[in-house]
GROMACS .gro file of C-alpha atoms in nm:
model
  404
    1MET     CA    1  -1.837   0.701  -4.176
    2SER     CA    2  -1.629   0.416  -4.263
    3GLU     CA    3  -1.698   0.075  -4.112
    4ALA     CA    4  -1.374   0.088  -3.911
    5SER     CA    5  -1.481   0.409  -3.715
    6GLU     CA    6  -1.839   0.338  -3.664
    7ILE     CA    7  -1.915   0.402  -3.311
    8LEU     CA    8  -2.130   0.115  -3.177
    9TYR     CA    9  -2.129   0.263  -2.805
   10GLU     CA   10  -1.982   0.543  -2.586
   11ARG     CA   11  -2.059   0.667  -2.267
   12GLU     CA   12  -1.870   0.894  -2.004
   13PHE     CA   13  -1.873   0.818  -1.624
   14ARG     CA   14  -1.780   1.011  -1.295
   15GLU     CA   15  -1.585   0.889  -1.004
   16SER     CA   16  -1.793   0.846  -0.696
   17ASN     CA   17  -1.734   0.939  -0.348
   18ALA     CA   18  -1.770   0.579  -0.228
   19LEU     CA   19  -1.484   0.397  -0.070
   20PRO     CA   20  -1.437   0.042  -0.234
   21ASP     CA   21  -1.319  -0.246  -0.013
   22ASN     CA   22  -0.989  -0.271  -0.197
   23PRO     CA   23  -0.677  -0.464  -0.054
   24TYR     CA   24  -0.336  -0.312   0.005
   25ARG     CA   25  -0.439   0.050   0.083
   26GLY     CA   26  -0.624   0.263   0.343
   27PHE     CA   27  -0.616   0.266   0.721
   28TYR     CA   28  -0.447  -0.005   0.928
   29GLY     CA   29  -0.469  -0.136   1.292
   30LEU     CA   30  -0.172  -0.178   1.519
   31ASN     CA   31  -0.125  -0.518   1.722
   32GLU     CA   32   0.164  -0.569   1.974
   33PHE     CA   33   0.278  -0.894   2.085
   34LEU     CA   34   0.551  -0.998   2.325
   35LEU     CA   35   0.727  -1.301   2.189
   36ASP     CA   36   0.804  -1.439   2.531
   37ARG     CA   37   0.427  -1.470   2.600
   38GLU     CA   38   0.197  -1.755   2.475
   39PHE     CA   39  -0.016  -1.648   2.183
   40VAL     CA   40  -0.391  -1.636   2.272
   41THR     CA   41  -0.602  -1.619   1.961
   42PRO     CA   42  -0.781  -1.287   2.002
   43ASP     CA   43  -1.164  -1.269   2.049
   44TRP     CA   44  -1.175  -0.972   1.837
   45ILE     CA   45  -0.982  -0.827   1.544
   46ASP     CA   46  -0.962  -0.481   1.397
   47GLU     CA   47  -1.195  -0.403   1.088
   48CYS     CA   48  -0.899  -0.237   0.899
   49ARG     CA   49  -0.782  -0.462   0.592
   50ILE     CA   50  -0.407  -0.375   0.679
   51GLN     CA   51  -0.269  -0.478   1.014
   52LEU     CA   52   0.067  -0.374   1.141
   53ILE     CA   53   0.184  -0.663   1.367
   54LEU     CA   54   0.451  -0.535   1.598
   55ILE     CA   55   0.670  -0.815   1.765
   56ASN     CA   56   0.873  -0.718   2.072
   57ILE     CA   57   1.170  -0.965   2.141
   58GLY     CA   58   1.297  -0.734   2.426
   59ALA     CA   59   1.281  -1.014   2.654
   60TYR     CA   60   1.567  -1.193   2.483
   61SER     CA   61   1.773  -0.897   2.439
   62ASN     CA   62   2.067  -1.069   2.613
   63LYS     CA   63   1.997  -1.435   2.539
   64CYS     CA   64   1.906  -1.649   2.241
   65ILE     CA   65   1.546  -1.702   2.111
   66PRO     CA   66   1.402  -2.028   2.188
   67LYS     CA   67   1.241  -2.255   1.933
   68GLU     CA   68   0.898  -2.227   2.100
   69ALA     CA   69   0.905  -1.839   2.065
   70LEU     CA   70   0.977  -1.885   1.700
   71GLN     CA   71   0.678  -2.135   1.662
   72ARG     CA   72   0.467  -1.835   1.836
   73PHE     CA   73   0.610  -1.599   1.590
   74GLU     CA   74   0.460  -1.819   1.297
   75LYS     CA   75   0.143  -1.860   1.451
   76ILE     CA   76   0.093  -1.486   1.485
   77ILE     CA   77   0.154  -1.411   1.131
   78ASN     CA   78  -0.050  -1.705   1.012
   79PHE     CA   79  -0.359  -1.597   1.250
   80PHE     CA   80  -0.364  -1.251   1.087
   81TYR     CA   81  -0.294  -1.384   0.714
   82ASP     CA   82  -0.575  -1.652   0.755
   83ALA     CA   83  -0.809  -1.373   0.866
   84GLY     CA   84  -0.770  -1.188   0.535
   85LYS     CA   85  -0.540  -0.934   0.662
   86ASN     CA   86  -0.271  -0.762   0.458
   87CYS     CA   87   0.036  -0.802   0.710
   88ILE     CA   88   0.294  -0.547   0.783
   89VAL     CA   89   0.536  -0.685   1.016
   90ARG     CA   90   0.799  -0.488   1.238
   91ILE     CA   91   1.015  -0.668   1.484
   92THR     CA   92   1.157  -0.455   1.762
   93TYR     CA   93   1.327  -0.466   2.109
   94ASP     CA   94   1.155  -0.155   2.231
   95THR     CA   95   0.799  -0.022   2.231
   96GLU     CA   96   0.846   0.242   2.487
   97GLY     CA   97   1.074   0.495   2.316
   98LYS     CA   98   1.374   0.358   2.509
   99GLY     CA   99   1.592   0.179   2.226
  100LEU     CA  100   1.909   0.221   2.405
  101GLU     CA  101   1.805   0.084   2.713
  102HIS     CA  102   1.608  -0.228   2.555
  103GLU     CA  103   1.836  -0.341   2.297
  104PRO     CA  104   2.105  -0.614   2.339
  105ALA     CA  105   2.432  -0.500   2.479
  106TYR     CA  106   2.639  -0.657   2.210
  107PHE     CA  107   2.584  -0.627   1.825
  108ARG     CA  108   2.653  -1.000   1.790
  109LEU     CA  109   2.348  -1.080   1.983
  110VAL     CA  110   2.145  -0.878   1.744
  111ILE     CA  111   2.294  -1.074   1.442
  112SER     CA  112   2.221  -1.385   1.654
  113HIS     CA  113   1.829  -1.275   1.673
  114VAL     CA  114   1.818  -1.175   1.317
  115LYS     CA  115   1.963  -1.522   1.203
  116ALA     CA  116   1.724  -1.719   1.445
  117LEU     CA  117   1.428  -1.534   1.296
  118ALA     CA  118   1.560  -1.554   0.920
  119PRO     CA  119   1.431  -1.900   0.843
  120VAL     CA  120   1.065  -1.821   0.978
  121LEU     CA  121   1.066  -1.514   0.788
  122LYS     CA  122   1.174  -1.700   0.471
  123LYS     CA  123   0.886  -1.956   0.524
  124LEU     CA  124   0.634  -1.681   0.574
  125ARG     CA  125   0.746  -1.406   0.324
  126TYR     CA  126   0.459  -1.478   0.076
  127LYS     CA  127   0.230  -1.385   0.367
  128ILE     CA  128   0.372  -1.051   0.437
  129TRP     CA  129   0.310  -0.756   0.253
  130ILE     CA  130   0.576  -0.520   0.413
  131PHE     CA  131   0.849  -0.599   0.654
  132GLN     CA  132   0.958  -0.262   0.828
  133GLY     CA  133   1.294  -0.160   0.991
  134ASN     CA  134   1.595  -0.389   1.100
  135PHE     CA  135   1.511  -0.478   1.452
  136LEU     CA  136   1.685  -0.163   1.578
  137GLY     CA  137   1.590   0.170   1.730
  138SER     CA  138   1.300   0.295   1.963
  139TRP     CA  139   0.972   0.156   1.845
  140GLY     CA  140   1.210  -0.040   1.566
  141GLU     CA  141   1.225   0.299   1.372
  142MET     CA  142   1.601   0.268   1.315
  143HIS     CA  143   1.701   0.576   1.549
  144THR     CA  144   1.801   0.597   1.911
  145SER     CA  145   2.010   0.286   1.902
  146LYS     CA  146   2.371   0.242   2.009
  147PHE     CA  147   2.437   0.034   1.676
  148ILE     CA  148   2.370   0.275   1.401
  149SER     CA  149   2.599   0.240   1.146
  150ASP     CA  150   2.607   0.190   0.767
  151SER     CA  151   2.820  -0.131   0.817
  152ARG     CA  152   2.588  -0.282   1.079
  153PHE     CA  153   2.283  -0.209   0.897
  154LYS     CA  154   2.425  -0.383   0.582
  155LYS     CA  155   2.507  -0.706   0.783
  156ILE     CA  156   2.134  -0.711   0.898
  157ASP     CA  157   2.025  -0.632   0.553
  158HIS     CA  158   2.212  -0.909   0.402
  159ILE     CA  159   2.053  -1.178   0.643
  160LEU     CA  160   1.694  -1.026   0.607
  161GLY     CA  161   1.752  -0.969   0.226
  162GLU     CA  162   1.823  -1.355   0.174
  163ALA     CA  163   1.523  -1.451   0.413
  164LEU     CA  164   1.272  -1.227   0.251
  165GLY     CA  165   1.385  -1.203  -0.136
  166ASN     CA  166   1.171  -1.019  -0.334
  167GLU     CA  167   0.830  -1.179  -0.245
  168CYS     CA  168   0.756  -0.901   0.000
  169PHE     CA  169   0.830  -0.516   0.023
  170ARG     CA  170   1.113  -0.402   0.298
  171ALA     CA  171   1.074  -0.047   0.458
  172VAL     CA  172   1.322   0.176   0.598
  173ARG     CA  173   1.245   0.486   0.829
  174LYS     CA  174   1.441   0.733   0.641
  175PRO     CA  175   1.547   0.818   0.239
  176VAL     CA  176   1.890   0.845   0.370
  177PHE     CA  177   1.888   0.464   0.406
  178LEU     CA  178   1.791   0.415   0.043
  179ARG     CA  179   2.054   0.674  -0.076
  180ASN     CA  180   2.350   0.525   0.094
  181ASP     CA  181   2.260   0.175  -0.054
  182ILE     CA  182   2.224   0.019   0.278
  183CYS     CA  183   1.947  -0.192   0.194
  184ASP     CA  184   1.858  -0.396  -0.135
  185GLY     CA  185   1.557  -0.539  -0.246
  186LYS     CA  186   1.191  -0.406  -0.310
  187MET     CA  187   1.243  -0.110  -0.073
  188ALA     CA  188   1.007   0.142   0.039
  189LEU     CA  189   0.961   0.396   0.329
  190TYR     CA  190   0.761   0.415   0.670
  191ASN     CA  191   0.730   0.757   0.799
  192ASP     CA  192   0.609   0.787   1.150
  193GLY     CA  193   0.640   1.148   1.155
  194LEU     CA  194   0.445   1.235   0.848
  195LEU     CA  195   0.331   1.631   0.865
  196GLY     CA  196   0.479   1.697   1.197
  197SER     CA  197   0.690   1.948   1.047
  198VAL     CA  198   0.816   2.049   0.711
  199ASN     CA  199   1.050   1.768   0.681
  200ASP     CA  200   0.835   1.522   0.869
  201LEU     CA  201   1.002   1.541   1.218
  202GLY     CA  202   1.351   1.495   1.081
  203THR     CA  203   1.263   1.221   0.817
  204TYR     CA  204   1.431   1.415   0.537
  205SER     CA  205   1.772   1.565   0.537
  206SER     CA  206   1.661   1.931   0.513
  207CYS     CA  207   1.406   2.162   0.686
  208VAL     CA  208   1.357   2.372   0.358
  209ARG     CA  209   1.054   2.282   0.172
  210GLU     CA  210   1.228   2.302  -0.181
  211ASP     CA  211   1.508   2.063  -0.076
  212VAL     CA  212   1.243   1.822   0.065
  213ASP     CA  213   1.072   1.823  -0.251
  214ARG     CA  214   1.381   1.746  -0.454
  215GLU     CA  215   1.431   1.453  -0.229
  216LEU     CA  216   1.094   1.331  -0.261
  217ASP     CA  217   1.104   1.362  -0.638
  218ILE     CA  218   1.416   1.154  -0.663
  219ILE     CA  219   1.280   0.884  -0.438
  220SER     CA  220   0.951   0.884  -0.632
  221LYS     CA  221   1.124   0.832  -0.952
  222ARG     CA  222   1.328   0.556  -0.815
  223TYR     CA  223   1.075   0.379  -0.592
  224ALA     CA  224   0.776   0.445  -0.813
  225VAL     CA  225   0.529   0.177  -0.724
  226VAL     CA  226   0.606   0.071  -0.366
  227PRO     CA  227   0.386   0.108  -0.067
  228ASN     CA  228   0.496   0.420   0.159
  229GLY     CA  229   0.307   0.495   0.459
  230GLY     CA  230   0.322   0.525   0.829
  231GLU     CA  231   0.168   0.764   1.113
  232ALA     CA  232   0.051   1.133   1.041
  233VAL     CA  233   0.100   1.337   1.336
  234CYS     CA  234   0.055   1.701   1.447
  235ASP     CA  235   0.364   1.929   1.504
  236PRO     CA  236   0.473   1.873   1.902
  237THR     CA  237   0.527   2.266   1.909
  238GLY     CA  238   0.199   2.352   1.755
  239ASN     CA  239   0.340   2.576   1.501
  240PHE     CA  240   0.304   2.388   1.177
  241LYS     CA  241  -0.052   2.376   1.081
  242PRO     CA  242  -0.058   2.275   0.713
  243SER     CA  243  -0.376   2.330   0.508
  244LEU     CA  244  -0.575   2.052   0.342
  245ASN     CA  245  -0.434   2.138   0.016
  246TYR     CA  246  -0.071   2.105   0.156
  247ILE     CA  247  -0.151   1.774   0.321
  248VAL     CA  248  -0.288   1.613  -0.015
  249ASP     CA  249  -0.018   1.762  -0.218
  250HIS     CA  250   0.236   1.626   0.022
  251MET     CA  251   0.088   1.272   0.058
  252LYS     CA  252   0.080   1.260  -0.328
  253LYS     CA  253   0.435   1.352  -0.331
  254CYS     CA  254   0.537   1.066  -0.080
  255HIS     CA  255   0.295   0.820  -0.247
  256ILE     CA  256   0.118   0.771   0.068
  257THR     CA  257  -0.063   0.415   0.060
  258TYR     CA  258  -0.155   0.339   0.435
  259LEU     CA  259  -0.163   0.535   0.772
  260ASN     CA  260  -0.231   0.431   1.135
  261LYS     CA  261  -0.589   0.486   1.202
  262TYR     CA  262  -0.555   0.536   1.589
  263HIS     CA  263  -0.217   0.709   1.627
  264ASP     CA  264  -0.267   1.094   1.652
  265VAL     CA  265  -0.632   1.173   1.733
  266ASN     CA  266  -0.557   1.534   1.703
  267PHE     CA  267  -0.433   1.512   1.368
  268TYR     CA  268  -0.755   1.340   1.240
  269ASN     CA  269  -0.969   1.572   1.438
  270ARG     CA  270  -0.800   1.877   1.259
  271LEU     CA  271  -0.834   1.680   0.912
  272SER     CA  272  -1.211   1.623   0.973
  273GLY     CA  273  -1.258   1.998   1.045
  274TYR     CA  274  -1.119   2.101   0.656
  275ILE     CA  275  -1.360   2.086   0.378
  276TRP     CA  276  -1.228   1.983   0.029
  277ASN     CA  277  -1.300   2.235  -0.232
  278GLY     CA  278  -1.183   2.057  -0.546
  279ASP     CA  279  -1.371   2.048  -0.848
  280ASP     CA  280  -1.483   1.672  -0.829
  281GLU     CA  281  -1.752   1.460  -0.679
  282TRP     CA  282  -1.556   1.536  -0.344
  283LYS     CA  283  -1.646   1.906  -0.314
  284GLY     CA  284  -1.777   1.985   0.010
  285LYS     CA  285  -1.691   1.663   0.196
  286ASP     CA  286  -1.462   1.672   0.505
  287GLY     CA  287  -1.076   1.630   0.457
  288LEU     CA  288  -1.066   1.307   0.660
  289SER     CA  289  -1.298   1.129   0.419
  290TYR     CA  290  -1.113   1.259   0.099
  291VAL     CA  291  -0.766   1.153   0.261
  292GLU     CA  292  -0.904   0.806   0.348
  293ALA     CA  293  -1.054   0.740   0.033
  294HIS     CA  294  -0.726   0.834  -0.166
  295LEU     CA  295  -0.460   0.657   0.030
  296GLY     CA  296  -0.285   0.440  -0.233
  297TYR     CA  297  -0.458   0.397  -0.546
  298ARG     CA  298  -0.821   0.482  -0.644
  299PHE     CA  299  -0.925   0.351  -1.000
  300PHE     CA  300  -1.232   0.468  -1.165
  301ILE     CA  301  -1.343   0.444  -1.532
  302LYS     CA  302  -1.402   0.765  -1.710
  303LYS     CA  303  -1.500   0.664  -2.068
  304ILE     CA  304  -1.580   0.380  -2.248
  305SER     CA  305  -1.624   0.360  -2.648
  306ALA     CA  306  -1.689   0.064  -2.887
  307PHE     CA  307  -1.588   0.070  -3.260
  308LYS     CA  308  -1.714  -0.183  -3.527
  309VAL     CA  309  -1.395  -0.327  -3.701
  310ASN     CA  310  -1.593  -0.564  -3.914
  311GLU     CA  311  -1.899  -0.785  -3.876
  312ASN     CA  312  -1.711  -1.016  -3.626
  313LYS     CA  313  -1.485  -0.780  -3.427
  314VAL     CA  314  -1.542  -0.474  -3.215
  315ARG     CA  315  -1.259  -0.231  -3.066
  316ILE     CA  316  -1.314  -0.131  -2.720
  317VAL     CA  317  -1.141   0.196  -2.590
  318ALA     CA  318  -1.136   0.255  -2.216
  319THR     CA  319  -1.012   0.569  -2.034
  320ILE     CA  320  -0.907   0.456  -1.696
  321CYS     CA  321  -0.803   0.707  -1.394
  322ASN     CA  322  -0.598   0.669  -1.075
  323SER     CA  323  -0.696   0.961  -0.858
  324GLY     CA  324  -0.512   0.795  -0.531
  325PHE     CA  325  -0.204   0.927  -0.374
  326ALA     CA  326   0.005   0.622  -0.521
  327PRO     CA  327   0.019   0.347  -0.779
  328ILE     CA  328  -0.094   0.001  -0.688
  329SER     CA  329   0.198  -0.166  -0.530
  330LYS     CA  330   0.091  -0.535  -0.666
  331ALA     CA  331   0.109  -0.627  -1.043
  332GLY     CA  332  -0.224  -0.708  -1.208
  333LYS     CA  333  -0.428  -0.663  -1.520
  334ILE     CA  334  -0.757  -0.508  -1.655
  335TYR     CA  335  -0.977  -0.779  -1.851
  336ILE     CA  336  -1.296  -0.737  -2.071
  337THR     CA  337  -1.518  -1.011  -2.066
  338ASN     CA  338  -1.797  -1.080  -2.318
  339SER     CA  339  -2.063  -1.356  -2.279
  340VAL     CA  340  -2.400  -1.472  -2.387
  341LYS     CA  341  -2.661  -1.435  -2.089
  342ASP     CA  342  -2.785  -1.778  -1.958
  343THR     CA  343  -2.524  -1.978  -2.143
  344CYS     CA  344  -2.167  -2.095  -2.090
  345ILE     CA  345  -2.014  -1.893  -2.365
  346THR     CA  346  -1.772  -1.640  -2.223
  347LYS     CA  347  -1.436  -1.510  -2.357
  348LYS     CA  348  -1.185  -1.282  -2.172
  349PHE     CA  349  -0.929  -1.054  -2.313
  350ILE     CA  350  -0.662  -0.839  -2.150
  351LEU     CA  351  -0.739  -0.458  -2.186
  352CYS     CA  352  -0.445  -0.351  -1.958
  353ASN     CA  353  -0.136  -0.580  -1.892
  354ASP     CA  354   0.009  -0.356  -1.637
  355ILE     CA  355  -0.206  -0.163  -1.381
  356GLN     CA  356   0.102  -0.028  -1.188
  357SER     CA  357   0.164   0.204  -1.476
  358ILE     CA  358  -0.187   0.369  -1.415
  359GLU     CA  359  -0.079   0.698  -1.244
  360SER     CA  360  -0.352   0.963  -1.355
  361GLU     CA  361  -0.557   0.916  -1.660
  362GLN     CA  362  -0.473   0.652  -1.925
  363GLU     CA  363  -0.643   0.519  -2.236
  364PHE     CA  364  -0.638   0.145  -2.314
  365THR     CA  365  -0.752  -0.028  -2.636
  366VAL     CA  366  -0.833  -0.397  -2.721
  367THR     CA  367  -0.990  -0.560  -3.036
  368ILE     CA  368  -1.208  -0.853  -2.953
  369PRO     CA  369  -1.430  -1.091  -3.143
  370ARG     CA  370  -1.817  -1.059  -3.126
  371ILE     CA  371  -2.029  -1.330  -2.962
  372HIS     CA  372  -2.344  -1.289  -3.192
  373GLY     CA  373  -2.674  -1.291  -2.991
  374GLU     CA  374  -2.938  -1.067  -2.859
  375ASN     CA  375  -2.811  -1.132  -2.500
  376GLU     CA  376  -2.432  -1.041  -2.539
  377GLU     CA  377  -2.295  -0.883  -2.223
  378TYR     CA  378  -1.974  -0.701  -2.178
  379TYR     CA  379  -1.785  -0.648  -1.826
  380ILE     CA  380  -1.488  -0.514  -1.703
  381CYS     CA  381  -1.289  -0.632  -1.428
  382MET     CA  382  -0.950  -0.560  -1.243
  383MET     CA  383  -0.739  -0.835  -1.072
  384THR     CA  384  -0.407  -0.856  -0.911
  385ASP     CA  385  -0.176  -1.147  -1.053
  386GLU     CA  386  -0.248  -1.315  -0.693
  387GLY     CA  387  -0.617  -1.323  -0.780
  388GLU     CA  388  -0.749  -1.054  -0.577
  389ARG     CA  389  -1.055  -0.833  -0.730
  390ILE     CA  390  -0.988  -0.452  -0.726
  391HIS     CA  391  -1.322  -0.245  -0.750
  392PHE     CA  392  -1.351   0.068  -0.939
  393ALA     CA  393  -1.461   0.369  -0.761
  394ASN     CA  394  -1.776   0.409  -1.006
  395ASP     CA  395  -2.140   0.426  -0.870
  396ASP     CA  396  -2.299   0.456  -1.207
  397PHE     CA  397  -2.062   0.211  -1.409
  398LYS     CA  398  -2.231  -0.043  -1.642
  399LEU     CA  399  -2.073  -0.154  -1.974
  400GLU     CA  400  -2.344  -0.233  -2.222
  401ALA     CA  401  -2.305  -0.448  -2.510
  402PRO     CA  402  -2.229  -0.273  -2.821
  403LYS     CA  403  -2.509  -0.291  -3.073
  404PRO     CA  404  -2.474  -0.477  -3.385
   0.00000   0.00000   0.00000
């Protein structure tokens, strides 16, 4: 064997069925606030890493939003951000399914409210992961509104786009709003009818499964690394009862990253009754556990090899998989660090420069210098560019030092 191909270390690993505590994926909690009421710091906050903050501005539907209300808005977002939560924000006039009744009488008032909140949103945009909707519709879902039109939506989008920029994602309720170029920026979808019918309760333009798949394929290619999510529901008629394989396949096609943990208990009860029969570590586990673990990204290390290049260098080859429903929405890198135990000698090298590109199974290679010594140690870590640690879904992973 030539020196360049001499294997110093090689080991394969398996994905565990653990649930790493990773950001920007998983179930979310819902928090509703009336903007005309004083904000009182909650005594308790939901355990979910992701929190949807629903701000009801219905009290101001026919008048200006005062300064003190804008200050309350800022306090609410800061509270959840400071608590370490990934913030999804939705502003709405209605939380009762009565958008036509609770919205302003005139569109100019809607515009005045968007303009009033725009400076606050601009100030907070680095603290918001996803901004949903455009103020309009029942529950802020961009339907059941007297102001539904492309021209009006574009006017709102222009103001929101200038305020939020590309620092956070913006999500719309249906793909049609993306196809019509009503919105511009880092766009995603929030689907609050997921699995309620073949076309997710009207989310897609057709009721035929093949047409829905074609629409999802187009959206998936154009918006590959955005966080889609929402609420999974049972069919109100009781006729549509998808299997676990159908549910998982649909969530993969939709790139589902986050779901409301508490919305439809019947859906989650049904999911808990399913058993996963895939050929992996999850075989025999209930469907709810499988879905929860695979929302968004789920990285695990499949194989590590080390090859001797020369006396001073080693080539590390790592096979890394993403078994989740979606790519990660945040940019980041994978690093290899080698160090000498009980010393300050440490060096870090980039193994993967773009973790958003890892959609299934991918191999990465890096050549790094050796640190000579009996106590040489190697580590692999994944970090977002914002400095947040991403944990691998491996129970048995340990990267041993290649032997001299």
